[in-house]
Tab-separated table of N, CA, C and O in Angstrom:
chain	number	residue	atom	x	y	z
A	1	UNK	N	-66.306	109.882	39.465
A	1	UNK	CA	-66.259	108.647	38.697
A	1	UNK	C	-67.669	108.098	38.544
A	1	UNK	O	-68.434	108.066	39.508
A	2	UNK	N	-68.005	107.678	37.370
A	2	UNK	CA	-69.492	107.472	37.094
A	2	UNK	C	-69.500	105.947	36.314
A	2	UNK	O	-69.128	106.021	35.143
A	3	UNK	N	-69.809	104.800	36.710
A	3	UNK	CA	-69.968	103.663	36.496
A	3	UNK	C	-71.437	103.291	36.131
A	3	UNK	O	-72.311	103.469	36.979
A	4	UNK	N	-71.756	102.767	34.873
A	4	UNK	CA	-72.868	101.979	34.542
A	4	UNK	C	-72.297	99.989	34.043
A	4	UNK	O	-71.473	99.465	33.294
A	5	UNK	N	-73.370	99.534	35.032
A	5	UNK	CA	-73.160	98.055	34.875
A	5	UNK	C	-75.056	97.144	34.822
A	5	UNK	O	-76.070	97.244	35.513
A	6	UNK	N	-74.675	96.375	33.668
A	6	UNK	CA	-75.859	95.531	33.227
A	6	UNK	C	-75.645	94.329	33.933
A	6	UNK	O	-74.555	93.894	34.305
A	7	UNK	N	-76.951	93.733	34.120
A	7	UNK	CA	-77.118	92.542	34.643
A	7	UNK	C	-78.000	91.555	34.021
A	7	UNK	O	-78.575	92.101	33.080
A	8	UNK	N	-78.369	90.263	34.157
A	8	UNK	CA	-79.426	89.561	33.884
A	8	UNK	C	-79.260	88.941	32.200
A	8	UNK	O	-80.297	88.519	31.689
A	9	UNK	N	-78.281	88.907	31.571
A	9	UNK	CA	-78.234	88.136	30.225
A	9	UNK	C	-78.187	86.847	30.434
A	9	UNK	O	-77.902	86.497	31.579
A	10	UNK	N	-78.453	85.768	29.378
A	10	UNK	CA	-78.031	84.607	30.012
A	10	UNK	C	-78.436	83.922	28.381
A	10	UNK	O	-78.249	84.502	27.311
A	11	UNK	N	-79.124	82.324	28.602
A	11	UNK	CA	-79.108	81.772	27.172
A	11	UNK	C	-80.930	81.609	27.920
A	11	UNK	O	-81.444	81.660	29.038
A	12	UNK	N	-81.325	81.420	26.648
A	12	UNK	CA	-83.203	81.316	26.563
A	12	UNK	C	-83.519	80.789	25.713
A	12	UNK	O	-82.730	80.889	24.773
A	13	UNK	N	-84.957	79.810	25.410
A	13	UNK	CA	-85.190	79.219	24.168
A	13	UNK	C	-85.991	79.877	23.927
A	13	UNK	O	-86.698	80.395	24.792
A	14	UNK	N	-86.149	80.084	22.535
A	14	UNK	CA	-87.251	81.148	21.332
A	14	UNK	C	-88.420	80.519	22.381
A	14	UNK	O	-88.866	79.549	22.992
A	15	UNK	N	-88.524	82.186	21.978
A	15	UNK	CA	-90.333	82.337	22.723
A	15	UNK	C	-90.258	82.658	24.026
A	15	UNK	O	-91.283	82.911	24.659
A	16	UNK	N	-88.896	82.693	24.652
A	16	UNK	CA	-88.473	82.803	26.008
A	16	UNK	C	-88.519	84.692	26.434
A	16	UNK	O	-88.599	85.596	25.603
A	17	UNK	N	-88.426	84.876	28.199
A	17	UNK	CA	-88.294	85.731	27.923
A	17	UNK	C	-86.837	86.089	29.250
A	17	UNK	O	-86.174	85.276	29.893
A	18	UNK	N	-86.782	87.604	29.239
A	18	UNK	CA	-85.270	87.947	29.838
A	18	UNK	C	-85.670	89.101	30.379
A	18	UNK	O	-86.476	89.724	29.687
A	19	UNK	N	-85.350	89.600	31.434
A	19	UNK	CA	-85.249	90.659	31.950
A	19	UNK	C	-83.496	91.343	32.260
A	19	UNK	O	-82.633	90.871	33.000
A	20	UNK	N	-83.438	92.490	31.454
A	20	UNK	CA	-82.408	93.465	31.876
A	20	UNK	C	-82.304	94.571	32.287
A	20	UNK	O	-83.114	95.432	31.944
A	21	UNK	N	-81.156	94.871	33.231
A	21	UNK	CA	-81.243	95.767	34.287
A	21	UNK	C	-79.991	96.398	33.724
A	21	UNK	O	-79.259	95.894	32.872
A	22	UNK	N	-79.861	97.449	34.254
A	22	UNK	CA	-78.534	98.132	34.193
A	22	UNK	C	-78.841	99.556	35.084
A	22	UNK	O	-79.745	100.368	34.883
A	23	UNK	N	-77.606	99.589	36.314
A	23	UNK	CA	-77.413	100.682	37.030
A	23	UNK	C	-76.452	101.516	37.309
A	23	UNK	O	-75.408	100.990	37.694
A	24	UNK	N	-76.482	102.982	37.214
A	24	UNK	CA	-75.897	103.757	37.102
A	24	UNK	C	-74.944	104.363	38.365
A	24	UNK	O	-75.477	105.327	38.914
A	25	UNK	N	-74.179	104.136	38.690
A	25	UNK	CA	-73.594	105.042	40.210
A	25	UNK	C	-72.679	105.542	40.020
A	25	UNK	O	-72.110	105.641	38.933
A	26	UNK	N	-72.241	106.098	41.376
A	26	UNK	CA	-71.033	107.329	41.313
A	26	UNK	C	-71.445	108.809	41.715
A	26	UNK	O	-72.151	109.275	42.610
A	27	UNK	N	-70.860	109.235	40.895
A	27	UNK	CA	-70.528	110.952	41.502
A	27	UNK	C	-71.561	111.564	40.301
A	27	UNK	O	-70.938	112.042	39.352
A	28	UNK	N	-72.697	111.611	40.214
A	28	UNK	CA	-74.042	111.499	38.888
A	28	UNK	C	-75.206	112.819	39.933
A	28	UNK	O	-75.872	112.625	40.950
A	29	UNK	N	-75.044	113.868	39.241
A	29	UNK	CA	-76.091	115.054	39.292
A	29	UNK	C	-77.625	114.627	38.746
A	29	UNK	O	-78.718	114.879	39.253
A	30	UNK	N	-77.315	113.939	37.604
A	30	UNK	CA	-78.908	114.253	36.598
A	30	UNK	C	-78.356	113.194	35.413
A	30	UNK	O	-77.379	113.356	34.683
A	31	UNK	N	-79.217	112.149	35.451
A	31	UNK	CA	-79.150	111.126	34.186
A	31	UNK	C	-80.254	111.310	33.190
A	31	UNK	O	-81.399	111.008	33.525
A	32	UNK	N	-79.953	111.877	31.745
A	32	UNK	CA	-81.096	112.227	30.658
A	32	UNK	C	-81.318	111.184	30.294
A	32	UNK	O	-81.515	110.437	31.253
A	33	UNK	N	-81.436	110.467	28.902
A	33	UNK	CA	-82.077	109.618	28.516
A	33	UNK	C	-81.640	108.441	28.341
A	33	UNK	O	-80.998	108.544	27.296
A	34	UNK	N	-81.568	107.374	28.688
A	34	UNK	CA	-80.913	106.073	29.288
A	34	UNK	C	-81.335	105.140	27.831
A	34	UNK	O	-82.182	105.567	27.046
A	35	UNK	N	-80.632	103.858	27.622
A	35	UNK	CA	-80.978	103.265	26.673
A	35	UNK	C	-80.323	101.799	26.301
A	35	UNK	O	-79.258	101.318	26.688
A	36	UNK	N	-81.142	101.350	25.578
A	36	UNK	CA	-80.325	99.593	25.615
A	36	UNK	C	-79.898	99.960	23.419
A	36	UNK	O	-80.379	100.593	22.478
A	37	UNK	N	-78.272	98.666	23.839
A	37	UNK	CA	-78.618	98.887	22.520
A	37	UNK	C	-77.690	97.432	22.624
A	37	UNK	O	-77.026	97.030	23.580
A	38	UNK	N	-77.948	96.669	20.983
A	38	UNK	CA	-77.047	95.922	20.857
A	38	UNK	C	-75.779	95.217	19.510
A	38	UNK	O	-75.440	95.543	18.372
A	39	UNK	N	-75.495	94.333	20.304
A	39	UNK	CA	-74.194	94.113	18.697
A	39	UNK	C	-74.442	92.872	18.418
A	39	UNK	O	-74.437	92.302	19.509
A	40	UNK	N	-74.726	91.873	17.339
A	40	UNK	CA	-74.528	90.782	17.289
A	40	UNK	C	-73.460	90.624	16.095
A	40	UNK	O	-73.384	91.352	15.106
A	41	UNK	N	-72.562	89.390	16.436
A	41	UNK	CA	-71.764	89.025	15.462
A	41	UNK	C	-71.512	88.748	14.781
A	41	UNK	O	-71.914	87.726	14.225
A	42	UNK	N	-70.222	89.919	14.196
A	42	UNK	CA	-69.820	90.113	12.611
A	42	UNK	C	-70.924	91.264	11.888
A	42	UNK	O	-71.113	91.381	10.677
A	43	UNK	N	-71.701	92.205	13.168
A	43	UNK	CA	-72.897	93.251	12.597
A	43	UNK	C	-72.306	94.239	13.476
A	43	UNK	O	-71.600	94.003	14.456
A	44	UNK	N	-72.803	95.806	12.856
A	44	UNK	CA	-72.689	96.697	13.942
A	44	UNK	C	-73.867	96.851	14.770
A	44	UNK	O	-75.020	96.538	14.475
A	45	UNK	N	-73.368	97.457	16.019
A	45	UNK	CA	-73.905	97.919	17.125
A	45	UNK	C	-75.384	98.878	16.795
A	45	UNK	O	-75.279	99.972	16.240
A	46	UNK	N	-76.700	98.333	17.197
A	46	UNK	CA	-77.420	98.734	16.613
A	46	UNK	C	-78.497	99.396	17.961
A	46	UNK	O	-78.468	98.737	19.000
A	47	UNK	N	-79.299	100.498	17.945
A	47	UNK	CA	-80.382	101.059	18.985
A	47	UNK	C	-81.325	99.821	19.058
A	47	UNK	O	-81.653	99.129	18.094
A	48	UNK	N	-81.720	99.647	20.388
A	48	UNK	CA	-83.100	98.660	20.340
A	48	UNK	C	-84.196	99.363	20.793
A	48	UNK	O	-85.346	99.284	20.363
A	49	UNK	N	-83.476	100.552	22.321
A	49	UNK	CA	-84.660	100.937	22.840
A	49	UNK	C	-84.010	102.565	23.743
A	49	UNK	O	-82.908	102.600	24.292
A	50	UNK	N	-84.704	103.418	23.712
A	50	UNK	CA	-84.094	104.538	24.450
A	50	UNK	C	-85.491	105.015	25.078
A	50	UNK	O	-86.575	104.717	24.577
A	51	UNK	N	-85.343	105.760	26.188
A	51	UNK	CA	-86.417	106.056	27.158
A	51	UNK	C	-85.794	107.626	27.911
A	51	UNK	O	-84.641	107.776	28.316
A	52	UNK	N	-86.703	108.497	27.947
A	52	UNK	CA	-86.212	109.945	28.536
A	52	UNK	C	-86.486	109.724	30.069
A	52	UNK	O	-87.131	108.783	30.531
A	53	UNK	N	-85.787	110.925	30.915
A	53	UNK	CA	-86.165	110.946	31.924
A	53	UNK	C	-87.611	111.301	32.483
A	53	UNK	O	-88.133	111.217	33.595
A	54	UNK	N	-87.994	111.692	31.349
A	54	UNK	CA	-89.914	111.941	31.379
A	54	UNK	C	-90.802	110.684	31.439
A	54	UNK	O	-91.889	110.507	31.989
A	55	UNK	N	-89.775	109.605	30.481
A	55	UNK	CA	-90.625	108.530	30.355
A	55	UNK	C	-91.016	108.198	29.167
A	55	UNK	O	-91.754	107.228	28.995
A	56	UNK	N	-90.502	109.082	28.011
A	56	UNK	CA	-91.058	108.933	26.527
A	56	UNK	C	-90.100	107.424	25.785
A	56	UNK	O	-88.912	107.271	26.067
A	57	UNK	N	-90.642	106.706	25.105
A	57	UNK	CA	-89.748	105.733	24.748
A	57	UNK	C	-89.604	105.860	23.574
A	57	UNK	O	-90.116	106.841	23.034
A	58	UNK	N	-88.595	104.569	22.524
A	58	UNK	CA	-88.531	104.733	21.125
A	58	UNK	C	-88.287	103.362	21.227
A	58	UNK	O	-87.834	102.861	22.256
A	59	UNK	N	-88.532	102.793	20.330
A	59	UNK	CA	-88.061	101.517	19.919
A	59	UNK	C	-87.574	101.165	18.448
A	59	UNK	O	-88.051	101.883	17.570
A	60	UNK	N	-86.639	100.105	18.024
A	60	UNK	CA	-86.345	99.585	17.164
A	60	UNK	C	-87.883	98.946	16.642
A	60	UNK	O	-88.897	98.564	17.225
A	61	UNK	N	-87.510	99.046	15.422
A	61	UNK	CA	-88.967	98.326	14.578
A	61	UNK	C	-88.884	96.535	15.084
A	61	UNK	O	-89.765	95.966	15.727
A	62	UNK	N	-87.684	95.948	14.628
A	62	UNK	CA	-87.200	94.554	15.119
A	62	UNK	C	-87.925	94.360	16.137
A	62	UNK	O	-88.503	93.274	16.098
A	63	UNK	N	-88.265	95.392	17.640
A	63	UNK	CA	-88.592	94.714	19.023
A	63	UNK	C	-89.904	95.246	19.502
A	63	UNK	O	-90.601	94.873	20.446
A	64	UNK	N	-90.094	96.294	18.549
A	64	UNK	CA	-91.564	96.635	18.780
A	64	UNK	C	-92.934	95.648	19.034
A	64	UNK	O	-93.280	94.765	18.248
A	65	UNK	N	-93.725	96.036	20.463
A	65	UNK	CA	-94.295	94.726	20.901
A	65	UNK	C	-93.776	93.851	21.378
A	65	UNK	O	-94.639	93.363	22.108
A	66	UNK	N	-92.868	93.263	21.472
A	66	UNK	CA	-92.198	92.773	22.295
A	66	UNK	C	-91.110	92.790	23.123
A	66	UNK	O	-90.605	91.799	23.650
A	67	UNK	N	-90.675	94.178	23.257
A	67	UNK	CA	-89.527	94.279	24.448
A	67	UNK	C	-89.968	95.928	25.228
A	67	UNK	O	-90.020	96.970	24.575
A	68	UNK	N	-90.201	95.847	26.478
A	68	UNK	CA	-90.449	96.865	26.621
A	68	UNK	C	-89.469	97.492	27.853
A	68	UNK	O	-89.212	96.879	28.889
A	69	UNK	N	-88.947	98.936	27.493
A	69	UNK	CA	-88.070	99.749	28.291
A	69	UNK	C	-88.404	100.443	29.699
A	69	UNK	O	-89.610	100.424	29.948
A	70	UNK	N	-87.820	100.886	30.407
A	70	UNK	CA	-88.275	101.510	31.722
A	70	UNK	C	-87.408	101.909	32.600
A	70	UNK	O	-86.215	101.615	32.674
A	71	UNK	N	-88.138	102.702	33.380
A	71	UNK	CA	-86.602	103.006	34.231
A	71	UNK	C	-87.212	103.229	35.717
A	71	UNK	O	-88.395	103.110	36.035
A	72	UNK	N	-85.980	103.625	36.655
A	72	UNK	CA	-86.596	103.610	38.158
A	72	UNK	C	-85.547	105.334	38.287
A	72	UNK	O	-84.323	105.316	38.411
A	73	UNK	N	-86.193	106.362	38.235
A	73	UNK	CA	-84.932	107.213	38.169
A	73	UNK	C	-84.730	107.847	39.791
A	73	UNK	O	-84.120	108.889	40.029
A	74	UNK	N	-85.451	106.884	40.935
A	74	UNK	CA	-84.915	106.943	42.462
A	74	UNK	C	-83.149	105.923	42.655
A	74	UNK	O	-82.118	106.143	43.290
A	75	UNK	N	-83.593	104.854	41.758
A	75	UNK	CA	-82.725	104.206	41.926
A	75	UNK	C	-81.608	104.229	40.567
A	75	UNK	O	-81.035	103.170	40.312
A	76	UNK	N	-81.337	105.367	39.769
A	76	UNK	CA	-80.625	105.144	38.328
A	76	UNK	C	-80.501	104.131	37.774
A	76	UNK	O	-79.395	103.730	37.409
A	77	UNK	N	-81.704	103.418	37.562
A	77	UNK	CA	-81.417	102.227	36.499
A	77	UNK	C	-82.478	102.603	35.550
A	77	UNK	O	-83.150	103.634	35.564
A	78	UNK	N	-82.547	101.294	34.453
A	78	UNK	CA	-83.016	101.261	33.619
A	78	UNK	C	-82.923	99.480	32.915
A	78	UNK	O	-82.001	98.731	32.591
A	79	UNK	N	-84.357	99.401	32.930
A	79	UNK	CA	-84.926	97.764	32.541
A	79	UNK	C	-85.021	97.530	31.272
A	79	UNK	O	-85.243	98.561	30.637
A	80	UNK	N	-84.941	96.562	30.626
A	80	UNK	CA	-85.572	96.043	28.924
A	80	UNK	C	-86.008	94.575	29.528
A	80	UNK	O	-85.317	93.606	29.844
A	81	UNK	N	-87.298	94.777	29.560
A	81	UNK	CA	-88.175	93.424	29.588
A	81	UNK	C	-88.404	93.020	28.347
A	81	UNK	O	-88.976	93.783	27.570
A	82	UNK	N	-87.938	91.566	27.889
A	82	UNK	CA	-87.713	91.420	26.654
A	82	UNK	C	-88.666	89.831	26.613
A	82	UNK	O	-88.104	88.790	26.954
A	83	UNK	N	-89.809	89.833	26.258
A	83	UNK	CA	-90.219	88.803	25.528
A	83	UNK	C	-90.970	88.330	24.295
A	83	UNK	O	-91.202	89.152	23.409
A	84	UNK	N	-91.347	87.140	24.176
A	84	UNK	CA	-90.486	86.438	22.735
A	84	UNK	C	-89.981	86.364	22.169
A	84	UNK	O	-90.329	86.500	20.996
A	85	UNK	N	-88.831	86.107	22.496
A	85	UNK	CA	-87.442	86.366	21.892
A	85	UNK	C	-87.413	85.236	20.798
A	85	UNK	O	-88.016	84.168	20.697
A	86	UNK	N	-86.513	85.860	20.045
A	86	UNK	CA	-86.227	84.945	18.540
A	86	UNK	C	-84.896	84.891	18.566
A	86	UNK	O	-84.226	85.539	19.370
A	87	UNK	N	-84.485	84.230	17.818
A	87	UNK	CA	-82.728	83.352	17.539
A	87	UNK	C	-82.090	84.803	17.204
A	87	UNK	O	-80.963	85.199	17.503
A	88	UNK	N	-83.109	85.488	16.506
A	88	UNK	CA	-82.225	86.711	15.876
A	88	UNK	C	-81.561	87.842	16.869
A	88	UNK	O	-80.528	88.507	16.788
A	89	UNK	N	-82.748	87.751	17.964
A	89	UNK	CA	-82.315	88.473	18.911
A	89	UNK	C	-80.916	88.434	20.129
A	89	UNK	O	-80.836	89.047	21.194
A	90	UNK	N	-79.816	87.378	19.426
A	90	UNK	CA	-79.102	87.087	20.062
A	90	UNK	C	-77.796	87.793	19.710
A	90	UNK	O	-77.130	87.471	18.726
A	91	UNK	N	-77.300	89.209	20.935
A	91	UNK	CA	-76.305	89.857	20.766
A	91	UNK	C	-76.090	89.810	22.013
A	91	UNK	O	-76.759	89.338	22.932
A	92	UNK	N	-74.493	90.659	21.970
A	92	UNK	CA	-74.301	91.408	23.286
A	92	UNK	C	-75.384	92.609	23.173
A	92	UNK	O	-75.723	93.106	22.099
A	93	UNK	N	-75.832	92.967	24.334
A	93	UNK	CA	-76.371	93.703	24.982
A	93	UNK	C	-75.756	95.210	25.575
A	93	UNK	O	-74.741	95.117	26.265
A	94	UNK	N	-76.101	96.052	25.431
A	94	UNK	CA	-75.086	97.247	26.090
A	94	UNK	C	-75.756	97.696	26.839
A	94	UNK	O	-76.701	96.942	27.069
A	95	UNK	N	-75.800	99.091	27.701
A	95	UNK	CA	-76.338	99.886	28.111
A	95	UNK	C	-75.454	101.311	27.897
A	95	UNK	O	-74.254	101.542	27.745
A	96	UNK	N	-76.835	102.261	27.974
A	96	UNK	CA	-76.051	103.579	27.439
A	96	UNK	C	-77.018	104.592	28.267
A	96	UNK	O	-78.225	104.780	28.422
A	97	UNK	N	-75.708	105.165	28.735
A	97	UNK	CA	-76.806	106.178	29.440
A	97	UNK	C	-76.082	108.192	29.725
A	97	UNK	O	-75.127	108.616	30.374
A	98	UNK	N	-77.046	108.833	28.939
A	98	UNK	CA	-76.585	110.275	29.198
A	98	UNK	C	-76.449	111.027	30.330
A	98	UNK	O	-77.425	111.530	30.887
A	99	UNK	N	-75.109	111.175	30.799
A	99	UNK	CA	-74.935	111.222	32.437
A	99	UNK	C	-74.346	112.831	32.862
A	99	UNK	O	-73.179	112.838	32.469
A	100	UNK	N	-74.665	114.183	33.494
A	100	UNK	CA	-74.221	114.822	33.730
A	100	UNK	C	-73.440	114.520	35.587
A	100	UNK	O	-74.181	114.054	36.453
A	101	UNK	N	-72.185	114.807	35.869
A	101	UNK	CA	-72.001	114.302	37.248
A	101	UNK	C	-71.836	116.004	37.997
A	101	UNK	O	-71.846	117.152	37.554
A	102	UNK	N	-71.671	115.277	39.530
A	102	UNK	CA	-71.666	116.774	40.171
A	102	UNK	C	-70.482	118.085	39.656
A	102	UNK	O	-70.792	119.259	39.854
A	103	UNK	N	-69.430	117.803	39.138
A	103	UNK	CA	-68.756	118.090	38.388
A	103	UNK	C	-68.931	119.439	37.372
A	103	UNK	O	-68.164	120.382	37.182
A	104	UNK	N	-70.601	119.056	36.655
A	104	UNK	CA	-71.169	119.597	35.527
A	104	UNK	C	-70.301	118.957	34.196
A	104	UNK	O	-70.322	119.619	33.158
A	105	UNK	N	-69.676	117.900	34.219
A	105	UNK	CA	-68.958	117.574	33.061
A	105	UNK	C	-70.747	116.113	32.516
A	105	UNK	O	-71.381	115.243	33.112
A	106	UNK	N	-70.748	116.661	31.288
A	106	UNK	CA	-71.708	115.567	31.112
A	106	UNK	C	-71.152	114.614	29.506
A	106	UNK	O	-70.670	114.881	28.405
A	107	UNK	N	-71.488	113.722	30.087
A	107	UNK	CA	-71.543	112.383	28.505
A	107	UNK	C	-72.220	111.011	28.849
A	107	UNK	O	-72.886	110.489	29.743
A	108	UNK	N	-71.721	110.755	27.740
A	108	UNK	CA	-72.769	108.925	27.462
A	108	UNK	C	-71.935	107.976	28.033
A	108	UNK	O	-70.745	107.764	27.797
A	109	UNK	N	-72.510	107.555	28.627
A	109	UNK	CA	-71.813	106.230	29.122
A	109	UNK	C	-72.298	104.655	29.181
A	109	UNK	O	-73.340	104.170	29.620
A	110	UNK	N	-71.232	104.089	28.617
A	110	UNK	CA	-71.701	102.531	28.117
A	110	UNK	C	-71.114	101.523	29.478
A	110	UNK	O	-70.159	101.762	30.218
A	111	UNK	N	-71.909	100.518	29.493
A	111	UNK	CA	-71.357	99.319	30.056
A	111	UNK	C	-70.786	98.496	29.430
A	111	UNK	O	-70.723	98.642	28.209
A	112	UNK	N	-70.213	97.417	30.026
A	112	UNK	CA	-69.491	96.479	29.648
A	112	UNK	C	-69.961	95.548	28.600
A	112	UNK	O	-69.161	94.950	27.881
A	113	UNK	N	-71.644	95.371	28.465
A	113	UNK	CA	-72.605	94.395	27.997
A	113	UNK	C	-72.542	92.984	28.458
A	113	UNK	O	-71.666	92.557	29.210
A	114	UNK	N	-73.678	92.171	27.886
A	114	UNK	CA	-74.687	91.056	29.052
A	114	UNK	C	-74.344	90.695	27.864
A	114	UNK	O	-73.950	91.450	26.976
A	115	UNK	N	-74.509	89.269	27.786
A	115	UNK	CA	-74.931	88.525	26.397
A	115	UNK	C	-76.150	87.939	26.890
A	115	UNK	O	-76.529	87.494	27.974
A	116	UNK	N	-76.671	88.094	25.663
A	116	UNK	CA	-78.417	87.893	25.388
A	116	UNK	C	-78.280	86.176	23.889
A	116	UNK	O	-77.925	86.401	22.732
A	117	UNK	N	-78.637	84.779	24.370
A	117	UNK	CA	-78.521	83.995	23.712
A	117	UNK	C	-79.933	83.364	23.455
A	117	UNK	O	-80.757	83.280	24.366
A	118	UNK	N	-80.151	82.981	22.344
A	118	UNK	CA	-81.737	82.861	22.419
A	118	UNK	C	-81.679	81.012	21.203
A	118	UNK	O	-81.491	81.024	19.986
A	119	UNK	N	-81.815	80.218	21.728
A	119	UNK	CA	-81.592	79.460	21.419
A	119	UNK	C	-82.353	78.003	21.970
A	119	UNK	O	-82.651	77.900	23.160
A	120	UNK	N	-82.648	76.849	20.949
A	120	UNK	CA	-82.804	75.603	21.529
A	120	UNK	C	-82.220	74.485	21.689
A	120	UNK	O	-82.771	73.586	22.325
């Protein structure tokens, strides 16, 4: 059984900033490339940021310069330090992460999502 859970959303005023976490546990061999993504409402679910187990990142054009990805792969997580945030930037939050377990059965796995509110 392989569980990923996010932490750290909350409400912020523009210009503010947020730190998110999300960690991976369970019965997990080898986690590939981990990633934040989000939904805001009445839009689809969109990539913000993905990061390999090497360390290579990608970003959405929207957060470029200002949100940056990372990971700890002793501890299976994975961070989005997110500042100056703008009104626009206000979705749920996901996490997604490519998980092979001891098993050898491998897939993506999402969390529940954080809400991310950016507001004055």
């Amino acid at each position: 059984q392989v569980q990923v859970m996010e932490s750290g959303g909350g409400l912020v005023q523009p210009g503010g900033s947020l730190r998110l976490s999300c960690a991976a546990s369970g019965s997990i061999f080898s986690i590939n490339a981990m990633g934040w993504y989000r939904q805001a409402p009445g839009k689809e679910r969109e990539l913000v940021a993905t990061i390999t187990r090497s360390g290579s990142t990608n970003y959405a054009d929207s957060v470029k310069g200002r949100f940056t990805i990372s990971r700890d792969n002793a501890k299976a997580t994975v961070y989005l330090q997110m500042n100056s945030l703008k009104p626009e930037d206000t979705a749920v939050y996901y996490c997604n992460a490519d998980i092979r377990s001891f098993s050898g059965y491998r897939n993506e796995y999402w969390g529940q999502g954080t809400q991310v509110t950016v507001s004055s």
